[in-house]
Short mmCIF file of C-alpha atoms (C1' of nucleotides) in Angstrom, two decimals:
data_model
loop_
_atom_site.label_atom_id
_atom_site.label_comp_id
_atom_site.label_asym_id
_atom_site.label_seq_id
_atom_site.Cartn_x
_atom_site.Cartn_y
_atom_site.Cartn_z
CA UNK A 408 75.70 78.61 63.51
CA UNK A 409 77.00 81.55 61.04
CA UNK A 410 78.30 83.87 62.61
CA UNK A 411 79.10 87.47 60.84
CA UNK A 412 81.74 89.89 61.71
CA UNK A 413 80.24 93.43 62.08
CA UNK A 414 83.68 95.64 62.73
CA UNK A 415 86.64 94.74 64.63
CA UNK A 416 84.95 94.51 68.08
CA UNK A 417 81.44 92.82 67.26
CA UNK A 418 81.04 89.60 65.61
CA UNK A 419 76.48 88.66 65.46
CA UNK A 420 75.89 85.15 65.67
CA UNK A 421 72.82 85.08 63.10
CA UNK A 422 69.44 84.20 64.52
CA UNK A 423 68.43 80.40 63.59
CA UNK A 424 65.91 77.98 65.11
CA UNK A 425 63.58 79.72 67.90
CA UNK A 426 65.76 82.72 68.70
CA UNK A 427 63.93 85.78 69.27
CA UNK A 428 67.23 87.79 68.87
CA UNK A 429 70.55 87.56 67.09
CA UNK A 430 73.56 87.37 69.12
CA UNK A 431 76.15 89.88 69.55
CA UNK A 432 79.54 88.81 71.04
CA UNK A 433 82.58 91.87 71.91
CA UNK A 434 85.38 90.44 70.34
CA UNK A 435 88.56 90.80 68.34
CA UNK A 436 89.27 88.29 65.72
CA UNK A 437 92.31 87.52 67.97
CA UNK A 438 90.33 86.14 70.70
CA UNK A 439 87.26 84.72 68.60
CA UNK A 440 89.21 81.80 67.60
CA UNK A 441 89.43 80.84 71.58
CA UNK A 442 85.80 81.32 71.91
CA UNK A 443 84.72 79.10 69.04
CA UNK A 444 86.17 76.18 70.33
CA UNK A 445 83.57 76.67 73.65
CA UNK A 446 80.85 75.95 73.92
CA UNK A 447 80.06 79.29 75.29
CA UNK A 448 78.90 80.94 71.92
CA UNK A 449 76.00 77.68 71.39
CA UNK A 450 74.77 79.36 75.00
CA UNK A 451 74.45 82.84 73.76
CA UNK A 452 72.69 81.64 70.98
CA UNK A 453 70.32 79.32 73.58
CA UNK A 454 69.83 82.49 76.04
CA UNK A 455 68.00 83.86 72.96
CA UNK A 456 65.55 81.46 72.32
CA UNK A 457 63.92 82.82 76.10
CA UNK A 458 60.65 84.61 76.05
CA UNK A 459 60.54 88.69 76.33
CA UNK A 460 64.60 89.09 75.57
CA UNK A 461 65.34 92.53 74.09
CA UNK A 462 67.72 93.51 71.35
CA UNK A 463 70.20 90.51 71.81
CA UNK A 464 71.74 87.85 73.55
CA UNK A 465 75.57 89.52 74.27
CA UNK A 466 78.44 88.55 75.29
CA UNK A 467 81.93 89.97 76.73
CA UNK A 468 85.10 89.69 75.11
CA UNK A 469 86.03 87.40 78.47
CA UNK A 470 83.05 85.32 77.61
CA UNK A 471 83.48 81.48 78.47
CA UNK A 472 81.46 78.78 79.55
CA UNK A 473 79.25 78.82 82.45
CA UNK A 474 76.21 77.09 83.77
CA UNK A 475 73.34 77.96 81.15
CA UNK A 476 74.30 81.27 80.26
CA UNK A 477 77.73 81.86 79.40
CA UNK A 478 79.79 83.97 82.03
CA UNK A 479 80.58 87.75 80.28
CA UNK A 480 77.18 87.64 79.00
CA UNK A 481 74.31 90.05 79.03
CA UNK A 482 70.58 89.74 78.53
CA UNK A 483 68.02 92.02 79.32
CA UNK A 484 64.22 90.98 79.16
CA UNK A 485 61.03 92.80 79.23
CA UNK A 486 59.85 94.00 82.69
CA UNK A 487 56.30 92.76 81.56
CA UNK A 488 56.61 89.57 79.09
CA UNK A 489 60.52 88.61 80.30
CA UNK A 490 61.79 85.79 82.54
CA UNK A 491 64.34 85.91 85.11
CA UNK A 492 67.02 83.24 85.36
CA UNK A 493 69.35 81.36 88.33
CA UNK A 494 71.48 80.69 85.97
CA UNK A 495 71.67 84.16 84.44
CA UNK A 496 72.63 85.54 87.68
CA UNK A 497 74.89 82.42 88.82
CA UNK A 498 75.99 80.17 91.71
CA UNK A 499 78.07 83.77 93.28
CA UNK A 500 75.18 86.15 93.65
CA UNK A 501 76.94 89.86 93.67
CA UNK A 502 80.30 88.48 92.76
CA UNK A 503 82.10 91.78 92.98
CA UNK A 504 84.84 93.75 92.88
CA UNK A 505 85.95 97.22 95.12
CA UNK A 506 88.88 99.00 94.84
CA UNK A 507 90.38 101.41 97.39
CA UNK A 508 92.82 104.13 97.37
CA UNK A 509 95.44 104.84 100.01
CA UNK A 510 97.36 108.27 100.75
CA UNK A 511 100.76 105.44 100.39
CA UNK A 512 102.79 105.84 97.35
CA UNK A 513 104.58 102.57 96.13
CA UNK A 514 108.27 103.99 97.84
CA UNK A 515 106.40 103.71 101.25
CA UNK A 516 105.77 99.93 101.36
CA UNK A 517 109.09 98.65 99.45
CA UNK A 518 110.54 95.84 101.93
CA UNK A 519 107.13 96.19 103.88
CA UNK A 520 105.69 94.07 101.84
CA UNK A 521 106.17 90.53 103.44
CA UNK A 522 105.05 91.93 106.53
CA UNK A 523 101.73 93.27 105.18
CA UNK A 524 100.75 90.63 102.96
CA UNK A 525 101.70 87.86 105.91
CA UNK A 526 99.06 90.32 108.17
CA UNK A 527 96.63 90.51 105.80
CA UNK A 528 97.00 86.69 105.21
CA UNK A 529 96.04 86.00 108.66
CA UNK A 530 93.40 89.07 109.64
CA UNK A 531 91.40 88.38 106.51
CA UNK A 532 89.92 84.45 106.36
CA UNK A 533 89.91 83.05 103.05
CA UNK A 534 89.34 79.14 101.68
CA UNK A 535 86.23 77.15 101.07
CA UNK A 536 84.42 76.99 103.74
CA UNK A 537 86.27 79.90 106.04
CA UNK A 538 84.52 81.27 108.72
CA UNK A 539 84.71 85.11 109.97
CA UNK A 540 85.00 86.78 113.37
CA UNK A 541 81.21 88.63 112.69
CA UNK A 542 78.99 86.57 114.45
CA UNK A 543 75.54 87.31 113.46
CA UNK A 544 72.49 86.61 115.80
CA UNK A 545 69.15 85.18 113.63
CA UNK A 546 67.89 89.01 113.92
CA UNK A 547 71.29 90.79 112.96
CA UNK A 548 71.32 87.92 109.96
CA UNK A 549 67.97 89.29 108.75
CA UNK A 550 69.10 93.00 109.10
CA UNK A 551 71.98 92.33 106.48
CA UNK A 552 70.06 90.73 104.01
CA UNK A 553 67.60 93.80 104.18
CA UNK A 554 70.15 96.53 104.51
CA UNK A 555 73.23 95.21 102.55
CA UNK A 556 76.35 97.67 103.16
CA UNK A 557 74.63 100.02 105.69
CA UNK A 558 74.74 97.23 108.55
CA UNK A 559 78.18 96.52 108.57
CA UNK A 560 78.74 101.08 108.34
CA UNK A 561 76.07 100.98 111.32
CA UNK A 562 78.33 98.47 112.98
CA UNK A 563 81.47 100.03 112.78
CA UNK A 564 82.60 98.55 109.89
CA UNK A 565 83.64 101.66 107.12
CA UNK A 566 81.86 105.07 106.85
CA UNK A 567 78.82 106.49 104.91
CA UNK A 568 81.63 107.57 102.49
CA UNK A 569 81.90 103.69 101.56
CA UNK A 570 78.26 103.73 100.76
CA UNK A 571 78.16 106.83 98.51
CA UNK A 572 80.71 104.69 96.62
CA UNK A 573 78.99 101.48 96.44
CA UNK A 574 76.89 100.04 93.55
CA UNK A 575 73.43 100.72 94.42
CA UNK A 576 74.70 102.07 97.75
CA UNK A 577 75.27 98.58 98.88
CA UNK A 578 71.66 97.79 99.36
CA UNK A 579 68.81 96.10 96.75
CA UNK A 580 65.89 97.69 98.01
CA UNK A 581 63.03 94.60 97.53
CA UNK A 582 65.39 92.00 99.71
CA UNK A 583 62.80 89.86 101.50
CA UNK A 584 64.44 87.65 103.86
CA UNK A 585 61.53 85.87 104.81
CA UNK A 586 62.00 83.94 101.27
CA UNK A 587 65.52 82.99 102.08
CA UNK A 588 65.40 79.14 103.16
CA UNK A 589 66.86 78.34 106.50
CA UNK A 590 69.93 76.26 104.91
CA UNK A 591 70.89 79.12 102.98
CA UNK A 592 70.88 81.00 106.24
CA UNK A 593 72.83 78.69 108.55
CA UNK A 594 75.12 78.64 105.81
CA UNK A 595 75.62 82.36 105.82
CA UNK A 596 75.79 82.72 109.57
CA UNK A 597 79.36 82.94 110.30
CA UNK A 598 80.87 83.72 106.32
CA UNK A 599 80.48 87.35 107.05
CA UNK A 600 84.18 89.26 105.98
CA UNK A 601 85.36 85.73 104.36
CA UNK A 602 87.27 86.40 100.91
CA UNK A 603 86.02 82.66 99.99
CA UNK A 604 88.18 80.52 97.30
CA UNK A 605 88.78 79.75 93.80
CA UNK A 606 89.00 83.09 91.46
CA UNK A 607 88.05 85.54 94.47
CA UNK A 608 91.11 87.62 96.38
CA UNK A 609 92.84 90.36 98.19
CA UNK A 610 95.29 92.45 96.42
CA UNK A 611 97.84 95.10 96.96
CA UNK A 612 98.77 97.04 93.42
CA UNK A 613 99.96 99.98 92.58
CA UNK A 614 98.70 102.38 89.68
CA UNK A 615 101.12 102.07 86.78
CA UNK A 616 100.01 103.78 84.02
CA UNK A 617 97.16 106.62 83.55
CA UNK A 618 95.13 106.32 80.53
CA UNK A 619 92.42 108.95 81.42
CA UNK A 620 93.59 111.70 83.81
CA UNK A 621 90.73 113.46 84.23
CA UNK A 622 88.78 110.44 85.07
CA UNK A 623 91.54 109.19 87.34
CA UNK A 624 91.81 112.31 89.38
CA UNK A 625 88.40 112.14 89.88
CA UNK A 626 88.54 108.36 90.95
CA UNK A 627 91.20 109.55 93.88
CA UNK A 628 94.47 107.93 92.19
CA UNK A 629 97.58 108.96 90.41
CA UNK A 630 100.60 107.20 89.15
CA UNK A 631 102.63 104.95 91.70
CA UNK A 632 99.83 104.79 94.54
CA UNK A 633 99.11 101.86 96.36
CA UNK A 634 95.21 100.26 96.16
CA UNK A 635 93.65 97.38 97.47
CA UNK A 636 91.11 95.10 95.49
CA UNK A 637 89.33 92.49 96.56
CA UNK A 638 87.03 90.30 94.65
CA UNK A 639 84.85 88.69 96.51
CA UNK A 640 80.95 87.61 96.95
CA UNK A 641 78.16 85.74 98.69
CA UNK A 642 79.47 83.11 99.67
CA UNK A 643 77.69 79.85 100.84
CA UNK A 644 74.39 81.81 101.21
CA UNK A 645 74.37 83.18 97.86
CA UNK A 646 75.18 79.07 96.55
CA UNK A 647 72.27 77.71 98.50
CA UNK A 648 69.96 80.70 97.50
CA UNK A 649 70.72 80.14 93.88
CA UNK A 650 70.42 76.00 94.39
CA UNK A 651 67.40 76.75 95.89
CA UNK A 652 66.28 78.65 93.50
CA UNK A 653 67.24 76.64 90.20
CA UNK A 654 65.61 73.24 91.77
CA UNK A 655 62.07 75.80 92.38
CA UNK A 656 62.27 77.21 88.58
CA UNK A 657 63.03 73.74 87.15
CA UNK A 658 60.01 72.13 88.14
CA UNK A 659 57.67 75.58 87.67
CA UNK A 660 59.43 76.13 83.77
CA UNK A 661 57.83 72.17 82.74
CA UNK A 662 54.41 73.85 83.67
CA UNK A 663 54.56 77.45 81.36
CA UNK A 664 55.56 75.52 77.66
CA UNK A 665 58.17 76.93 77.24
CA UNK A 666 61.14 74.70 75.18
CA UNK A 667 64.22 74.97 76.67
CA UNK A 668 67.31 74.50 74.57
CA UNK A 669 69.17 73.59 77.84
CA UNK A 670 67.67 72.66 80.83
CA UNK A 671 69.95 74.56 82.81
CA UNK A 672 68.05 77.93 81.41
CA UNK A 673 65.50 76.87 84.07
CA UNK A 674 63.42 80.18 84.53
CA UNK A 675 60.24 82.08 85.24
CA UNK A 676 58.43 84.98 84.16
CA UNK A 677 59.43 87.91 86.15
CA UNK A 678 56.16 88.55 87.63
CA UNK A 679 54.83 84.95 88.50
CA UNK A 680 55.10 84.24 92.17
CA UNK A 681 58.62 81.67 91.40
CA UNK A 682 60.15 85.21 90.19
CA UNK A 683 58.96 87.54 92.28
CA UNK A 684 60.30 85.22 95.12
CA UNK A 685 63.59 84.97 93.34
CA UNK A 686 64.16 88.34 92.68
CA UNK A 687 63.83 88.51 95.96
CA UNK A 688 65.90 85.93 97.61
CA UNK A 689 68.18 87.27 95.00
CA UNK A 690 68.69 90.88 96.56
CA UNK A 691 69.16 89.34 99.77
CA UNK A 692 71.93 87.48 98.42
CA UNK A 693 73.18 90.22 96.64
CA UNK A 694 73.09 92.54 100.22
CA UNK A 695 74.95 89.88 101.87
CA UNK A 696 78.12 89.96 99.19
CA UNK A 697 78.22 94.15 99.86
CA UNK A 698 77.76 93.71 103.44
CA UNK A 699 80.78 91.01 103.29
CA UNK A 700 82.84 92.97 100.85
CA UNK A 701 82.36 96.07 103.21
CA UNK A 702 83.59 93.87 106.21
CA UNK A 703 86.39 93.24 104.10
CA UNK A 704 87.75 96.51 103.26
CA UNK A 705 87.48 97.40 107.09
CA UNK A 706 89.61 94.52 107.89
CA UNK A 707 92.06 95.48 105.18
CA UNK A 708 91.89 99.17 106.58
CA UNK A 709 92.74 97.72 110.34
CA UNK A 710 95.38 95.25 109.10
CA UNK A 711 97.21 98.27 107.09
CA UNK A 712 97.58 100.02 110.08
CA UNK A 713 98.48 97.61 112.40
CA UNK A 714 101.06 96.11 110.03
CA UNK A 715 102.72 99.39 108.74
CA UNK A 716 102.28 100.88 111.89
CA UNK A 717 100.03 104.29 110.72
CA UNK A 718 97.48 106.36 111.54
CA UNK A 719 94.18 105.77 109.45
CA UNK A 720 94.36 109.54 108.79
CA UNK A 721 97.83 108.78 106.91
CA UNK A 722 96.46 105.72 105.44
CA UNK A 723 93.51 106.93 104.43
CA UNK A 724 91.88 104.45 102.60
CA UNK A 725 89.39 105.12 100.22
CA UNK A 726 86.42 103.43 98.69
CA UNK A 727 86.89 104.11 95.07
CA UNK A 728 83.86 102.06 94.44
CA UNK A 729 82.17 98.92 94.98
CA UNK A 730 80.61 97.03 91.82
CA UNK A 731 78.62 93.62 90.64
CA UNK A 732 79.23 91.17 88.57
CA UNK A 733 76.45 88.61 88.86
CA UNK A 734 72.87 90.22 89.37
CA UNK A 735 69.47 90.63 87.43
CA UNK A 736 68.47 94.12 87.72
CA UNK A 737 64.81 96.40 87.36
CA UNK A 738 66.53 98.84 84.93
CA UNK A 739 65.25 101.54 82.24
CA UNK A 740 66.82 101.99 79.13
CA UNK A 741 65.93 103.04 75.91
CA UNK A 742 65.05 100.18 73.28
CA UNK A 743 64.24 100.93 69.64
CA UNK A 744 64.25 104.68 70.68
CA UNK A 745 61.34 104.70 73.40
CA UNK A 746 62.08 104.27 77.01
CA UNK A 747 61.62 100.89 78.80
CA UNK A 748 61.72 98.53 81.60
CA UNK A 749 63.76 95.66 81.55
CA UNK A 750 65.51 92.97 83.27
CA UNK A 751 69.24 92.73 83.29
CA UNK A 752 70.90 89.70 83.49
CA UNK A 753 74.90 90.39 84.19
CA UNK A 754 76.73 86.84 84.57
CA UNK A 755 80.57 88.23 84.78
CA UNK A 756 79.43 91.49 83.12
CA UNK A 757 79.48 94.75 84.89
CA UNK A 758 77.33 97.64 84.99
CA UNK A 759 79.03 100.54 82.79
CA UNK A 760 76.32 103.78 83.09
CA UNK A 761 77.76 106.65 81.18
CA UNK A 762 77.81 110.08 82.43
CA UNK A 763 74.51 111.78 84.02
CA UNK A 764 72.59 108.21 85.13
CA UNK A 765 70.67 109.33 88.55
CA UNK A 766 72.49 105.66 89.90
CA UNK A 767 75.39 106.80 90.08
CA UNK A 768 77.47 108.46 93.00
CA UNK A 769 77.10 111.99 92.98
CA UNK A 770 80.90 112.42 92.98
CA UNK A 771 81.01 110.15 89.91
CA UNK A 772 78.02 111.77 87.86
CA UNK A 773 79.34 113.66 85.53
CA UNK A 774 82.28 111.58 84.31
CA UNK A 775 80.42 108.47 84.73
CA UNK A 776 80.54 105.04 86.70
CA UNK A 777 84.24 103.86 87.81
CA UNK A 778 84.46 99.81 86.70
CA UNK A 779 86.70 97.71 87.75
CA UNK A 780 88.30 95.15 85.54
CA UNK A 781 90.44 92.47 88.04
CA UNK A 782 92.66 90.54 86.13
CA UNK A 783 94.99 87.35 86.61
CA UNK A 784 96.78 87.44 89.66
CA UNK A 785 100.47 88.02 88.02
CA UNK A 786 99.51 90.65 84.96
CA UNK A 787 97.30 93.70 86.03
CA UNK A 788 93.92 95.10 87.03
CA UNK A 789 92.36 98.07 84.98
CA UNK A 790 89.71 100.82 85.94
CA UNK A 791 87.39 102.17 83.40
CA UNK A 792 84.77 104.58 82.83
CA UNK A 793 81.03 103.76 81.82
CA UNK A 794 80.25 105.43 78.58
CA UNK A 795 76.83 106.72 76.57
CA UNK A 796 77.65 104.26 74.11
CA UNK A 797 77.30 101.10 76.60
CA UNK A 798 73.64 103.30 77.15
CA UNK A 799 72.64 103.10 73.41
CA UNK A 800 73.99 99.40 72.99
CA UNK A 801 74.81 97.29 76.10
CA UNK A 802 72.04 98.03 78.48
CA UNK A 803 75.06 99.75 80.00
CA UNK A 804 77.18 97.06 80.86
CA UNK A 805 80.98 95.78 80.03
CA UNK A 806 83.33 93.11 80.93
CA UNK A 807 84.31 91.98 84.04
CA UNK A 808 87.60 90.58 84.23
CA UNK A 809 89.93 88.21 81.95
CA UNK A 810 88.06 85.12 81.37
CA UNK A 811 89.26 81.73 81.96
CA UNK A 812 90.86 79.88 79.08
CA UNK A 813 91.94 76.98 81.03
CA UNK A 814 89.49 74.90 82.81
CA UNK A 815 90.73 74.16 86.53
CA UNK A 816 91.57 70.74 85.80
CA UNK A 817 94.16 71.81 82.31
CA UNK A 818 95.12 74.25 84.55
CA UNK A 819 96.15 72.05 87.20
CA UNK A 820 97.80 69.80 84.45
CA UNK A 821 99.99 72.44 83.14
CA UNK A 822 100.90 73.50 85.95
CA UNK A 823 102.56 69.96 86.95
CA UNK A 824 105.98 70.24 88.72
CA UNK A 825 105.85 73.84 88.55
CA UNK A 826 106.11 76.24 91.31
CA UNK A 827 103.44 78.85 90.83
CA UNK A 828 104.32 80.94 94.00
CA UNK A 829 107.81 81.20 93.02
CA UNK A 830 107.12 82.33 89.35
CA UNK A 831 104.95 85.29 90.55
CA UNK A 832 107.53 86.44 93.45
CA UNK A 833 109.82 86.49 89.98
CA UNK A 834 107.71 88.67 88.70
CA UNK A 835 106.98 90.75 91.61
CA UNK A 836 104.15 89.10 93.33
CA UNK A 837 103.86 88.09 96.71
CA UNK A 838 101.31 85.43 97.20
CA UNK A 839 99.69 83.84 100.56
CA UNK A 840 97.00 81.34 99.55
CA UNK A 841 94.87 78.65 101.45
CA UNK A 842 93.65 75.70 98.52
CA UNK A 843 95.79 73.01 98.03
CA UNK A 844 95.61 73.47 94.30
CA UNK A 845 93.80 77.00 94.44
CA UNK A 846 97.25 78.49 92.83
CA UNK A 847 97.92 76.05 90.00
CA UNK A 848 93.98 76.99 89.08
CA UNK A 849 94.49 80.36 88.77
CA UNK A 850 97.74 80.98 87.27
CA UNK A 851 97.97 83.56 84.93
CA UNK A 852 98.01 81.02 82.13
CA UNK A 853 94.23 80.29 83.10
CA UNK A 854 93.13 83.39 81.79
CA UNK A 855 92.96 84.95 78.79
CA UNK A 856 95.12 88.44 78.31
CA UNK A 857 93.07 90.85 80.15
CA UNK A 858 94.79 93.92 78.48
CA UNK A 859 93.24 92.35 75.32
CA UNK A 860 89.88 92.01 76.72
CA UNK A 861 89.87 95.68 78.29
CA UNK A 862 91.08 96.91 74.64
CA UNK A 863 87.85 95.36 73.30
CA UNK A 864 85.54 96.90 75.24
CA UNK A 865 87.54 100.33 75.00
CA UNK A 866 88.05 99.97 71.19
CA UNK A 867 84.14 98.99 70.79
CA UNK A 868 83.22 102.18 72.67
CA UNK A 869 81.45 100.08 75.53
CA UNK A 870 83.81 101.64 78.21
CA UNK A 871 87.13 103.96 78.32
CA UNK A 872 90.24 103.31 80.21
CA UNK A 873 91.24 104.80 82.78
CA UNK A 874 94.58 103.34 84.94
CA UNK A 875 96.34 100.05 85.12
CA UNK A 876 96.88 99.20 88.12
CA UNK A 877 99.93 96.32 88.32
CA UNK A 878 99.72 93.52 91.50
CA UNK A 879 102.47 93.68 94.54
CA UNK A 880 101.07 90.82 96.88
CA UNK A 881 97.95 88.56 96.53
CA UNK A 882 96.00 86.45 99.18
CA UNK A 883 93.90 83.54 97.72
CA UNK A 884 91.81 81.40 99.13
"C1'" DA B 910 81.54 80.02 92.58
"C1'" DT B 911 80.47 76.00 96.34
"C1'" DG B 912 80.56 72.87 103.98
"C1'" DT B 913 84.00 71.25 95.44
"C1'" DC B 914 78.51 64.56 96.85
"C1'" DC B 915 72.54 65.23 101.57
#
DNA sequence: ATGTCC
């Protein structure tokens, strides 16, 4: 593999054998040295070799291993000759991120913070396998995967305000639950406002440093405020869907001739019947993850008050917005100057449309789309602002957090007669967490620097900053 | 990520 540094933030990895496309990985020369030891950069180079891919085969500076495609990469195929992938997508269909504003300033919570972060522990059910207090008849069930983020507002849970400042308003239009297998329903059934386990959580920052005040004042914060995050997705539904799924596309992809350089590319073209019906299964995953994450900010909303003892007028928590990390999407963009449709496959790579995109909120337009950048639970989170240059080179996308450097289990080895919780509360951090070893996992020596990986993508052009946001209390599942 | 092995 040669690969060939192109300025400080873009290294190619030269096409060779049956790649249709070069590679193009957002890097510094810092952080390439991690990635070459992966074997993340052999599966941007296999993600080319698939039929209809456009421009390249990219990758994130927080790219590392995943399962086929690397996670932080981006590939976007034809709408007519492409393929869509399971494992382009991944196991946590709509992974996500949303980040809300409060009317509390950082003075207001100090000493509170036990007390809110021991309420939000218990209000908000987190772990493998957690089950929530939404119980969802077989009808209701089918109403979320079809309406995503408007069920839960319809329900009570948030306002039409939370929609405006969701990702696609919280709802993939061509959801068809009807291709949704039972398992992966009865496995969905009772997850509904579950946080889940392993890099997902629930966390209470504070904005600590303004890069971009414009953008920032039109995102709702300013210096010393307190947000909540949570990262979160779909859950045991969005597993099965994607099991389902990868065990349906490995069989068809032996029929169509195509060579895979890993069978774990398993694929079809978007508009055979196997694709069509993924796509989507997929969006009804995908409305399932909004629908939970929306549950989850209105339990965060409730627990505030309750524990702090407020109104929700003084509260007043926000929806800054609501955005994806793992999805294929029906975009347009403009390839080799003239305007087309594609396919976007975003494993751990978020959307980043610059100013004056139709998608975006109305309230966002003109400065473009807020992204959120979580990073490891003990450093900080960042917010950033989609630019015209992720347009003209990225299919509009960006990073989407730090990237691991540490597999769980070297994690768990450092991490060996240490006391995790007690080196974050040094630092500031309150923690509450559920998995025996969910803590030693994610330590913030599991991930790479994520103020390195947001300089990337500013420094490339791909996204601006915004505001770093710094962690007071975490819950983990 | 995941009822971390139907």
């Amino acid at each position: 593999m040669q690969i060939t540094r192109i300025d400080d933030y873009r290294w190619r990895v030269e096409a060779f054998g049956r790649m249709n496309v070069p590679g193009i990985v957002y890097t510094s020369a810092r952080m390439l040295d991690q990635v070459r030891q992966e074997e993340a950069l052999n599966q941007v180079a296999n993600v080319a070799v698939l039929p209809g891919i456009l421009k390249a085969s990219m990758a994130m500076p927080d790219i590392h291993w995943g399962y086929g495609f690397p996670i932080g990469g981006v590939a976007a195929f034809d709408w007519e000759s492409g393929v869509v992938s399971p494992g382009g997508v991944g196991y946590d269909i709509n992974c996500g991120v949303r980040l809300a504003s409060t009317d509390l300033q950082v003075e207001d919570v100090r000493g509170r913070m036990k007390g809110l972060v021991d309420a939000l522990y218990r209000n908000v059910p987190s772990g493998v396998g957690s089950t929530g207090s939404v119980k969802l008849s077989p009808k209701d069930q089918k109403k979320v995967l079809a309406q995503g983020s408007q069920w839960a507002v319809d329900h009570g849970y948030g306002t039409d305000e939370d929609i405006d400042h969701t990702e696609d308003r919280g709802c993939l239009a061509h959801a068809d639950p009807e291709v949704v297998s039972q398992r992966a329903l009865d496995r969905g059934s009772n997850q509904l406002g579950t946080l889940g386990s392993g890099n997902h959580f629930l966390e209470v920052g504070v904005v600590e440093e303004i890069f971009h005040p414009q953008a920032a004042e039109i995102f709702g914060l300013r210096l010393g405020q307190i947000t909540v995050l949570l990262h979160s997705g779909s859950r045991g539904l969005g597993y099965q869907v994607c099991d389902d799924f990868l065990a349906v596309m490995g069989k068809h992809v032996k029929t169509l001739g195509i060579e895979l350089p890993d069978r774990q590319l398993a694929c079809a073209y978007i508009h055979s019947e196997q694709g069509r019906r993924y796509l989507k299964a997929m969006a009804c995953a995908a409305n399932y993850a909004w629908n939970n994450r929306q549950i989850l900010l209105h339990r965060c909303r409730e627990t505030f008050e309750e524990a702090l003892g407020i109104s929700p007028r003084a509260l007043n928590m926000r929806l800054v917005y609501d955005v994806c990390h793992n999805i294929a999407k029906k975009e347009e963009h403009i390839v080799d100057g003239r305007p087309r449709t594609v396919c976007v496959h975003r494993k751990g790579a978020t959307r980043a449309f610059g100013p004056g995109r139709s998608e975006i909120s109305a309230d966002y337009r003109e400065i473009g789309q807020p992204i959120l950048i979580p990073g490891d639970m003990g450093t900080a989170s960042y917010v950033l602002v989609g630019t015209e240059q992720a347009m003209l080179e990225t299919f509009g996308s960006t990073c989407h957090g730090a990237g691991r450097v540490l597999s769980r289990k070297a994690a768990l080895r450092q991490s060996k007669g240490r006391s995790i919780a007690r080196e974050l509360e040094d630092q500031g951090v309150l923690v509450r967490w559920t998995g025996r070893s969910t803590l030693a996992e994610e330590m913030p020596e599991a991930y790479k620097n994520v103020s390195q990986v947001v300089d990337v993508v500013h420094g490339a052009g791909i996204s601006r900053k915004v505001a770093r946001l710094k962690p007071l209390a975490v819950v983990k599942g």
